[in-house]
């Protein structure tokens, strides 16, 4: 195998290996490795990760992941030596010492692709390379001789992207009544007639059919709560009636998820029911996400033309390469490799999306090619839209097109609907939110890169044509001066706030610190206190801030009215594109007006009687002992109330489904109480249908729960020792779940090196500079690897097979005792089951979700371990009926885990590593 004659470096927790140009590989110390790389660029894989391993953050070199992203944009590779070898068809290295040679071989293989006439991603590569050469990209030199200048000039990215086409309004769906027999016939088509028929899946599909019946009364949707254990096949179970209804009615079904992983799975499963394209070229299935997930072409153009500098500019050009080949422009969970942004140590990916809601819509020169607008238009005529809970709620609450709002919805991962509603219908007047509003109105205060413009600049033509509109824009700009400006947080710390809103935030900060009794001040945690018992001066500052917000809201309302009048009696110069731009501006204005109204209501309540429907508190948000925001927060005690009015009431049919929808109390008559309450049904007087479908897995034979009783709580050395020994006994394949980032880091720091020397790589959230999705991909790809994480890994992680055979929780996942939690717990105490039952339901749900990661197929086997000396027996019903549960010492747990590895046929490689 040919190798590139460049030095290569590989660093892991087990050590550091350097391969010279001459082909000699040797073990080196961290200091020597850093000096070598500083002197000569070395080949490496994932430079930020190598830098973390060496403890040298300024490390740079020839990163093969950057080269891969240039040569194969929109193509994923697991960013490990093994993953790279598989992607390029190279031999997998047997140990760390062989990795540097692999890096040389991989570099040669990738450069050879550029000289292959069949290279399908050649278009645009030469032009991109010229720009990257000017930016002194390390790979420019090796690539220059491999990519010849094309005979004809390559087209600029923005000229070759396809344009979306306008389409007329869709007709209302036909009223059809589905029969269960027809649904089951469609299910057989999707699963394949030769496939084994699963009774649970057929029952599930039959029950889901009723949700697609015509609605009998306005505001009263058909609502099905369907609990389906892992392995039922619920995805095809609801796609069967959904696809049949869409075909017969001509309507659109929305399937909503909480995790991006399930969205990807749904997209794959949907191919059984729908083709990639219809005969007319349109898409029957569309994935929709929030605007902040998609590449903004205007932001990208600004970045390419000088808006980004240094390494961020290199990232922009690699993203431009991807943009020419992407399926849908989705940067977060789509076909942009999740690891690409983490290679550049800055928030470059976020800066290329529309996170601030400042889109100019039809005023953008790339509007007709916009990925976001393309997805929105495609979804209007789609049969199936795959979205997420937050987008469905936002679209229902303030979607621009009422006719395109979802009316038939399946909420998969339905146990997360409450949490999504809690965030969607919240209000928070914070410094970070307020300064974003100020910038939206005024524009950037200092000379800055990028396209940010204020309201006056975006509506300059309107101001020049309409005198009243111009005055309103000027008034809004003047009123926005009262909002926090650049450097607001530093002024709060120094006690020199500027303006009424900053003065209020300064009072919030002082009050929180004065009242703190948690000990979080020294620990560096975020701090909070109730918005109650506030002193007179604080209330006066709140009312002054409220008046300032009202001063801003009024001219924004007037601008909206002037824009509406402009649309009703359009001038000659207002073409269709101008109308679309003004419609977009009206939508943005309406959003900000509603935001200001929510802030005013929040401030008006301070100093007055509490509203029993809301929870208000003051907070100082901190991370790594550093303050990053200050503000006042409001949440609904029951966020399903606005959810019911906004999402359920206009809908015709809704399915909420999950493997953990009900509370497993052990008393069957109460199992559905939590699910019904958290569906929102009681708020609109709907009695939901309920169905439960048990998992087909034999949990008694496939799994075992071990409650370890002799690891003292709070003893970090003992906790780390337990994790290390369990990972060794299992031979890897361990998912470790933590309730605190601090403990996760402490455990990882104590055991990672030792495990790596034994051939058991250990990865961790909040430690490794890798995004969570990629960490899961790495974990899934290597049966010897283990992964430590927090809440994000407790749910939505699908790793079937031997890559996950042991789940370890550091302790019982008790709810955090926040002000919001206390208020909801108090509200629950009024119910017959009391506050403890409220907490218990939350804990059981978390345990059930975590246990659900373990057994994903009928061939899976594994253990679920909780390191808790005092695990309450009342929580054991969280686990599936029949699951063996044992309270054991750590030594006994290790024996059971090790015996399981031997019985399940651990591979020779894993056995060697485990020994």
Tab-separated table of C-alpha atoms in Angstrom, residues 441-819:
chain	number	residue	atom	x	y	z
A	441	UNK	CA	-33.689	46.827	15.615
A	442	UNK	CA	-30.533	48.973	15.595
A	443	UNK	CA	-27.931	46.761	13.938
A	444	UNK	CA	-24.351	46.175	15.138
A	445	UNK	CA	-22.972	48.940	17.323
A	446	UNK	CA	-19.373	48.635	16.197
A	447	UNK	CA	-17.608	47.881	12.957
A	448	UNK	CA	-18.038	44.158	12.573
A	449	UNK	CA	-17.798	41.496	9.930
A	450	UNK	CA	-20.916	39.949	8.488
A	451	UNK	CA	-24.254	41.088	7.180
A	452	UNK	CA	-26.071	42.179	10.326
A	453	UNK	CA	-28.308	45.158	9.588
A	454	UNK	CA	-30.806	47.053	11.635
A	455	UNK	CA	-34.497	47.527	10.976
A	456	UNK	CA	-33.965	50.888	9.260
A	457	UNK	CA	-31.533	49.371	6.760
A	458	UNK	CA	-33.801	46.392	6.032
A	459	UNK	CA	-36.828	48.634	5.422
A	460	UNK	CA	-35.075	51.628	3.875
A	461	UNK	CA	-37.294	51.646	0.774
A	462	UNK	CA	-40.445	51.563	2.906
A	463	UNK	CA	-39.191	54.443	5.049
A	464	UNK	CA	-38.427	56.548	1.993
A	465	UNK	CA	-41.868	55.897	0.464
A	466	UNK	CA	-44.076	56.000	3.567
A	467	UNK	CA	-43.511	58.958	5.879
A	468	UNK	CA	-45.495	57.497	8.795
A	469	UNK	CA	-43.641	54.219	8.460
A	470	UNK	CA	-40.328	56.069	8.443
A	471	UNK	CA	-41.231	57.903	11.647
A	472	UNK	CA	-42.190	54.612	13.306
A	473	UNK	CA	-38.863	53.046	12.295
A	474	UNK	CA	-36.979	56.023	13.756
A	475	UNK	CA	-39.018	55.807	16.964
A	476	UNK	CA	-38.293	52.088	17.271
A	477	UNK	CA	-34.586	52.659	16.778
A	478	UNK	CA	-34.554	55.361	19.459
A	479	UNK	CA	-36.562	53.219	21.912
A	480	UNK	CA	-34.225	50.226	21.387
A	481	UNK	CA	-31.381	52.292	22.864
A	482	UNK	CA	-32.902	51.456	26.262
A	483	UNK	CA	-32.011	47.777	25.791
A	484	UNK	CA	-28.645	46.346	26.908
A	485	UNK	CA	-25.751	47.073	24.576
A	486	UNK	CA	-22.298	45.620	23.996
A	487	UNK	CA	-20.414	45.014	27.245
A	488	UNK	CA	-23.611	44.857	29.318
A	489	UNK	CA	-22.481	41.935	31.465
A	490	UNK	CA	-19.170	43.561	32.343
A	491	UNK	CA	-21.036	46.723	33.361
A	492	UNK	CA	-23.284	44.669	35.644
A	493	UNK	CA	-20.250	43.092	37.308
A	494	UNK	CA	-18.693	46.526	37.778
A	495	UNK	CA	-21.957	48.010	39.105
A	496	UNK	CA	-22.313	50.560	36.282
A	497	UNK	CA	-25.410	49.512	34.299
A	498	UNK	CA	-26.610	51.767	31.483
A	499	UNK	CA	-30.319	52.217	30.783
A	500	UNK	CA	-33.459	50.948	32.525
A	501	UNK	CA	-33.235	47.322	31.394
A	502	UNK	CA	-29.569	46.981	32.342
A	503	UNK	CA	-30.356	48.570	35.712
A	504	UNK	CA	-33.063	45.965	36.266
A	505	UNK	CA	-30.670	43.147	35.315
A	506	UNK	CA	-28.137	44.595	37.747
A	507	UNK	CA	-30.775	44.442	40.478
A	508	UNK	CA	-31.587	40.851	39.479
A	509	UNK	CA	-27.944	39.859	39.765
A	510	UNK	CA	-27.515	41.565	43.151
A	511	UNK	CA	-30.701	39.969	44.527
A	512	UNK	CA	-29.731	36.469	43.396
A	513	UNK	CA	-26.299	36.681	45.004
A	514	UNK	CA	-27.720	38.193	48.193
A	515	UNK	CA	-30.293	35.430	48.619
A	516	UNK	CA	-28.178	32.446	47.607
A	517	UNK	CA	-28.099	29.664	50.210
A	518	UNK	CA	-27.175	26.792	47.897
A	519	UNK	CA	-23.414	27.027	48.118
A	520	UNK	CA	-23.376	27.335	44.359
A	521	UNK	CA	-21.520	30.645	44.578
A	522	UNK	CA	-18.271	28.900	45.424
A	523	UNK	CA	-18.950	25.851	43.257
A	524	UNK	CA	-19.537	27.928	40.135
A	525	UNK	CA	-23.034	26.609	39.441
A	526	UNK	CA	-25.901	28.700	38.128
A	527	UNK	CA	-27.876	30.522	40.827
A	528	UNK	CA	-31.576	31.325	41.140
A	529	UNK	CA	-34.102	32.748	43.568
A	530	UNK	CA	-37.859	33.190	43.630
A	531	UNK	CA	-39.348	36.349	42.135
A	532	UNK	CA	-41.143	36.982	45.424
A	533	UNK	CA	-40.741	39.330	48.380
A	534	UNK	CA	-38.935	41.874	46.219
A	535	UNK	CA	-38.030	45.250	47.686
A	536	UNK	CA	-39.689	48.479	46.594
A	537	UNK	CA	-36.676	49.807	44.635
A	538	UNK	CA	-36.490	46.538	42.680
A	539	UNK	CA	-40.188	46.779	41.749
A	540	UNK	CA	-39.712	50.409	40.675
A	541	UNK	CA	-36.808	49.377	38.421
A	542	UNK	CA	-38.952	46.620	36.960
A	543	UNK	CA	-41.723	49.080	36.124
A	544	UNK	CA	-39.228	51.498	34.558
A	545	UNK	CA	-37.939	48.644	32.382
A	546	UNK	CA	-41.509	47.668	31.490
A	547	UNK	CA	-42.231	51.227	30.362
A	548	UNK	CA	-39.098	51.175	28.204
A	549	UNK	CA	-40.189	47.913	26.577
A	550	UNK	CA	-43.654	49.381	25.901
A	551	UNK	CA	-41.962	52.378	24.269
A	552	UNK	CA	-40.358	49.951	21.825
A	553	UNK	CA	-43.382	47.744	21.250
A	554	UNK	CA	-45.672	50.589	20.166
A	555	UNK	CA	-43.626	51.767	17.147
A	556	UNK	CA	-43.073	48.139	16.098
A	557	UNK	CA	-46.856	47.712	16.037
A	558	UNK	CA	-47.154	50.882	13.928
A	559	UNK	CA	-44.524	49.601	11.492
A	560	UNK	CA	-46.519	46.400	11.112
A	561	UNK	CA	-49.666	48.405	10.406
A	562	UNK	CA	-47.875	50.497	7.767
A	563	UNK	CA	-46.550	47.367	6.083
A	564	UNK	CA	-50.056	45.915	6.038
A	565	UNK	CA	-51.396	49.116	4.458
A	566	UNK	CA	-48.613	48.966	1.884
A	567	UNK	CA	-49.713	45.476	0.887
A	568	UNK	CA	-53.377	46.482	0.654
A	569	UNK	CA	-52.621	49.473	-1.617
A	570	UNK	CA	-49.280	48.586	-3.208
A	571	UNK	CA	-47.249	51.221	-5.052
A	572	UNK	CA	-46.149	50.631	-8.626
A	573	UNK	CA	-42.615	49.630	-7.592
A	574	UNK	CA	-43.774	46.823	-5.309
A	575	UNK	CA	-43.328	43.602	-7.307
A	576	UNK	CA	-44.101	40.053	-6.150
A	577	UNK	CA	-40.637	39.653	-4.648
A	578	UNK	CA	-41.091	42.907	-2.726
A	579	UNK	CA	-44.438	41.693	-1.409
A	580	UNK	CA	-42.809	38.517	-0.142
A	581	UNK	CA	-40.098	40.544	1.576
A	582	UNK	CA	-42.676	42.722	3.308
A	583	UNK	CA	-44.670	39.650	4.343
A	584	UNK	CA	-41.491	38.257	5.881
A	585	UNK	CA	-40.858	41.554	7.690
A	586	UNK	CA	-44.420	41.531	9.051
A	587	UNK	CA	-43.916	38.014	10.373
A	588	UNK	CA	-40.649	38.994	12.094
A	589	UNK	CA	-42.266	42.115	13.559
A	590	UNK	CA	-45.207	40.121	14.903
A	591	UNK	CA	-42.805	37.723	16.605
A	592	UNK	CA	-40.929	40.579	18.307
A	593	UNK	CA	-44.123	42.353	19.325
A	594	UNK	CA	-45.344	39.155	21.005
A	595	UNK	CA	-41.957	38.762	22.726
A	596	UNK	CA	-42.091	42.296	24.115
A	597	UNK	CA	-45.665	41.781	25.304
A	598	UNK	CA	-44.591	38.635	27.162
A	599	UNK	CA	-41.727	40.535	28.805
A	600	UNK	CA	-44.048	43.356	29.843
A	601	UNK	CA	-46.513	40.904	31.388
A	602	UNK	CA	-43.656	39.264	33.256
A	603	UNK	CA	-42.470	42.576	34.715
A	604	UNK	CA	-45.972	43.812	35.519
A	605	UNK	CA	-46.518	40.832	37.810
A	606	UNK	CA	-43.384	41.572	39.899
A	607	UNK	CA	-44.395	43.073	43.218
A	608	UNK	CA	-48.011	41.990	42.764
A	609	UNK	CA	-49.907	38.810	43.607
A	610	UNK	CA	-48.545	35.608	42.139
A	611	UNK	CA	-50.333	34.053	39.172
A	612	UNK	CA	-50.966	30.403	40.097
A	613	UNK	CA	-50.571	29.308	36.468
A	614	UNK	CA	-46.973	30.519	36.226
A	615	UNK	CA	-43.630	30.146	37.966
A	616	UNK	CA	-41.355	33.206	37.985
A	617	UNK	CA	-37.755	33.356	39.177
A	618	UNK	CA	-34.543	35.363	38.916
A	619	UNK	CA	-31.371	33.668	37.719
A	620	UNK	CA	-27.676	34.136	37.075
A	621	UNK	CA	-26.591	31.565	34.495
A	622	UNK	CA	-23.026	30.313	34.866
A	623	UNK	CA	-20.838	27.687	33.308
A	624	UNK	CA	-17.305	26.708	34.264
A	625	UNK	CA	-17.618	29.290	37.099
A	626	UNK	CA	-18.154	32.054	34.513
A	627	UNK	CA	-21.302	34.161	34.263
A	628	UNK	CA	-22.856	34.256	30.812
A	629	UNK	CA	-26.397	35.553	31.348
A	630	UNK	CA	-28.680	37.231	33.889
A	631	UNK	CA	-32.442	37.476	33.749
A	632	UNK	CA	-36.016	36.866	34.838
A	633	UNK	CA	-37.772	33.664	33.789
A	634	UNK	CA	-41.386	32.566	33.513
A	635	UNK	CA	-42.733	29.083	32.864
A	636	UNK	CA	-46.209	27.613	32.898
A	637	UNK	CA	-46.838	25.316	35.838
A	638	UNK	CA	-48.520	23.100	33.253
A	639	UNK	CA	-47.175	23.899	29.762
A	640	UNK	CA	-49.652	21.432	28.272
A	641	UNK	CA	-52.323	24.088	28.702
A	642	UNK	CA	-50.970	26.374	25.946
A	643	UNK	CA	-49.923	23.274	23.993
A	644	UNK	CA	-53.495	21.991	24.027
A	645	UNK	CA	-54.892	25.290	22.788
A	646	UNK	CA	-52.208	25.879	20.185
A	647	UNK	CA	-51.464	22.396	18.836
A	648	UNK	CA	-54.221	19.975	19.828
A	649	UNK	CA	-57.314	22.130	19.385
A	650	UNK	CA	-56.727	22.974	15.685
A	651	UNK	CA	-55.652	19.396	14.902
A	652	UNK	CA	-57.932	16.666	13.564
A	653	UNK	CA	-55.946	13.620	14.644
A	654	UNK	CA	-52.999	13.182	17.001
A	655	UNK	CA	-51.023	10.122	18.081
A	656	UNK	CA	-48.623	10.346	21.032
A	657	UNK	CA	-46.457	7.297	21.262
A	658	UNK	CA	-43.427	6.111	23.193
A	659	UNK	CA	-41.994	3.103	24.942
A	660	UNK	CA	-42.175	5.057	28.234
A	661	UNK	CA	-45.450	6.953	27.995
A	662	UNK	CA	-47.035	5.626	31.177
A	663	UNK	CA	-45.775	5.654	34.749
A	664	UNK	CA	-44.888	2.118	35.841
A	665	UNK	CA	-46.194	2.343	39.389
A	666	UNK	CA	-47.034	-1.308	39.673
A	667	UNK	CA	-50.666	-0.359	40.289
A	668	UNK	CA	-52.151	-0.783	36.853
A	669	UNK	CA	-55.212	1.387	37.401
A	670	UNK	CA	-52.992	4.448	37.836
A	671	UNK	CA	-50.562	3.773	35.015
A	672	UNK	CA	-52.192	6.173	32.525
A	673	UNK	CA	-52.717	9.130	34.867
A	674	UNK	CA	-49.422	10.833	34.061
A	675	UNK	CA	-49.694	10.116	30.339
A	676	UNK	CA	-53.183	11.620	30.109
A	677	UNK	CA	-52.203	14.706	32.127
A	678	UNK	CA	-49.103	15.238	30.007
A	679	UNK	CA	-51.014	14.911	26.743
A	680	UNK	CA	-52.933	18.160	27.270
A	681	UNK	CA	-56.245	16.375	26.614
A	682	UNK	CA	-57.968	17.501	29.845
A	683	UNK	CA	-57.482	21.165	28.888
A	684	UNK	CA	-59.696	20.857	25.808
A	685	UNK	CA	-62.148	18.326	27.185
A	686	UNK	CA	-60.964	15.400	25.080
A	687	UNK	CA	-60.952	11.843	26.379
A	688	UNK	CA	-58.032	10.141	24.641
A	689	UNK	CA	-58.003	6.585	23.416
A	690	UNK	CA	-55.295	4.509	25.098
A	691	UNK	CA	-53.462	1.399	23.992
A	692	UNK	CA	-50.500	-0.501	25.381
A	693	UNK	CA	-48.348	-2.935	23.427
A	694	UNK	CA	-45.756	-4.950	25.300
A	695	UNK	CA	-42.241	-5.438	23.988
A	696	UNK	CA	-41.690	-8.844	22.362
A	697	UNK	CA	-38.295	-9.195	24.033
A	698	UNK	CA	-37.638	-11.777	26.738
A	699	UNK	CA	-36.192	-9.441	29.354
A	700	UNK	CA	-35.885	-12.262	31.868
A	701	UNK	CA	-33.441	-14.054	29.593
A	702	UNK	CA	-31.859	-11.084	27.852
A	703	UNK	CA	-31.143	-8.676	30.694
A	704	UNK	CA	-30.378	-8.250	34.353
A	705	UNK	CA	-30.568	-5.221	36.659
A	706	UNK	CA	-27.849	-4.998	39.299
A	707	UNK	CA	-28.154	-2.537	42.186
A	708	UNK	CA	-24.619	-2.185	43.570
A	709	UNK	CA	-24.763	-1.502	47.294
A	710	UNK	CA	-21.165	-0.890	48.373
A	711	UNK	CA	-20.024	2.154	46.363
A	712	UNK	CA	-20.300	5.095	48.798
A	713	UNK	CA	-22.175	8.097	47.457
A	714	UNK	CA	-19.893	11.099	46.916
A	715	UNK	CA	-16.707	9.031	46.956
A	716	UNK	CA	-15.152	9.923	43.587
A	717	UNK	CA	-12.201	7.491	43.814
A	718	UNK	CA	-14.596	4.629	44.625
A	719	UNK	CA	-16.945	5.722	41.819
A	720	UNK	CA	-14.109	5.886	39.308
A	721	UNK	CA	-12.799	2.520	40.461
A	722	UNK	CA	-16.229	0.945	39.992
A	723	UNK	CA	-16.585	2.325	36.471
A	724	UNK	CA	-13.104	1.238	35.496
A	725	UNK	CA	-13.542	-2.310	36.788
A	726	UNK	CA	-16.987	-2.681	35.189
A	727	UNK	CA	-15.653	-1.557	31.797
A	728	UNK	CA	-12.775	-4.036	32.096
A	729	UNK	CA	-15.118	-6.862	33.115
A	730	UNK	CA	-17.366	-6.161	30.161
A	731	UNK	CA	-14.523	-5.726	27.698
A	732	UNK	CA	-15.943	-2.355	26.675
A	733	UNK	CA	-19.391	-1.769	25.219
A	734	UNK	CA	-20.357	0.338	28.252
A	735	UNK	CA	-22.627	3.389	28.278
A	736	UNK	CA	-21.998	5.305	31.500
A	737	UNK	CA	-24.654	7.833	32.518
A	738	UNK	CA	-24.006	10.693	34.945
A	739	UNK	CA	-26.216	13.301	36.567
A	740	UNK	CA	-23.370	15.823	36.970
A	741	UNK	CA	-20.710	16.902	34.464
A	742	UNK	CA	-18.198	17.459	37.268
A	743	UNK	CA	-18.358	13.807	38.357
A	744	UNK	CA	-18.233	12.599	34.755
A	745	UNK	CA	-15.001	14.513	34.156
A	746	UNK	CA	-13.496	13.330	37.423
A	747	UNK	CA	-14.208	9.682	36.634
A	748	UNK	CA	-12.965	9.956	33.061
A	749	UNK	CA	-9.749	11.629	34.179
A	750	UNK	CA	-8.992	8.803	36.619
A	751	UNK	CA	-9.613	5.786	34.382
A	752	UNK	CA	-9.201	6.727	30.697
A	753	UNK	CA	-5.437	6.178	30.483
A	754	UNK	CA	-5.497	2.819	32.245
A	755	UNK	CA	-8.353	1.513	30.099
A	756	UNK	CA	-6.720	2.695	26.887
A	757	UNK	CA	-3.509	0.852	27.735
A	758	UNK	CA	-5.646	-2.284	27.982
A	759	UNK	CA	-7.143	-1.695	24.526
A	760	UNK	CA	-10.425	-0.270	25.836
A	761	UNK	CA	-10.888	3.266	24.462
A	762	UNK	CA	-13.038	5.577	26.564
A	763	UNK	CA	-14.860	8.623	25.181
A	764	UNK	CA	-16.831	11.232	27.077
A	765	UNK	CA	-19.173	14.134	26.519
A	766	UNK	CA	-17.882	17.443	27.913
A	767	UNK	CA	-14.326	16.089	27.739
A	768	UNK	CA	-13.592	15.083	24.152
A	769	UNK	CA	-13.924	17.918	21.590
A	770	UNK	CA	-16.420	15.913	19.543
A	771	UNK	CA	-20.144	16.506	19.078
A	772	UNK	CA	-22.551	14.103	20.780
A	773	UNK	CA	-23.858	12.537	17.567
A	774	UNK	CA	-20.343	11.673	16.420
A	775	UNK	CA	-19.449	10.270	19.848
A	776	UNK	CA	-22.378	7.866	19.508
A	777	UNK	CA	-21.245	6.935	15.982
A	778	UNK	CA	-17.743	6.162	17.322
A	779	UNK	CA	-19.202	4.134	20.189
A	780	UNK	CA	-21.465	2.186	17.831
A	781	UNK	CA	-18.576	1.438	15.481
A	782	UNK	CA	-16.242	-0.146	18.058
A	783	UNK	CA	-17.444	-2.943	20.404
A	784	UNK	CA	-14.409	-2.334	22.640
A	785	UNK	CA	-15.170	1.367	23.143
A	786	UNK	CA	-17.116	2.848	26.047
A	787	UNK	CA	-18.873	6.200	26.320
A	788	UNK	CA	-19.634	8.423	29.302
A	789	UNK	CA	-22.373	11.026	29.046
A	790	UNK	CA	-25.230	12.892	30.658
A	791	UNK	CA	-28.935	13.325	29.910
A	792	UNK	CA	-28.479	13.599	26.138
A	793	UNK	CA	-27.379	9.943	26.058
A	794	UNK	CA	-30.118	8.638	28.332
A	795	UNK	CA	-32.692	8.789	25.558
A	796	UNK	CA	-32.678	8.536	21.779
A	797	UNK	CA	-29.451	6.507	21.506
A	798	UNK	CA	-29.954	3.451	19.330
A	799	UNK	CA	-26.956	1.104	19.517
A	800	UNK	CA	-28.094	-2.477	18.926
A	801	UNK	CA	-25.717	-5.437	19.070
A	802	UNK	CA	-22.494	-5.958	21.008
A	803	UNK	CA	-21.418	-2.329	20.907
A	804	UNK	CA	-23.709	-1.721	23.884
A	805	UNK	CA	-23.939	-4.524	26.420
A	806	UNK	CA	-23.721	-2.701	29.733
A	807	UNK	CA	-25.404	0.488	30.960
A	808	UNK	CA	-24.079	1.983	34.201
A	809	UNK	CA	-25.799	4.806	36.082
A	810	UNK	CA	-23.751	6.554	38.761
A	811	UNK	CA	-26.788	7.015	41.023
A	812	UNK	CA	-30.557	7.307	41.111
A	813	UNK	CA	-31.461	10.155	38.702
A	814	UNK	CA	-33.171	12.407	41.234
A	815	UNK	CA	-34.786	15.580	39.854
A	816	UNK	CA	-32.782	18.762	40.369
A	817	UNK	CA	-34.382	20.792	43.189
A	818	UNK	CA	-34.972	23.920	41.092
A	819	UNK	CA	-37.602	26.564	41.784
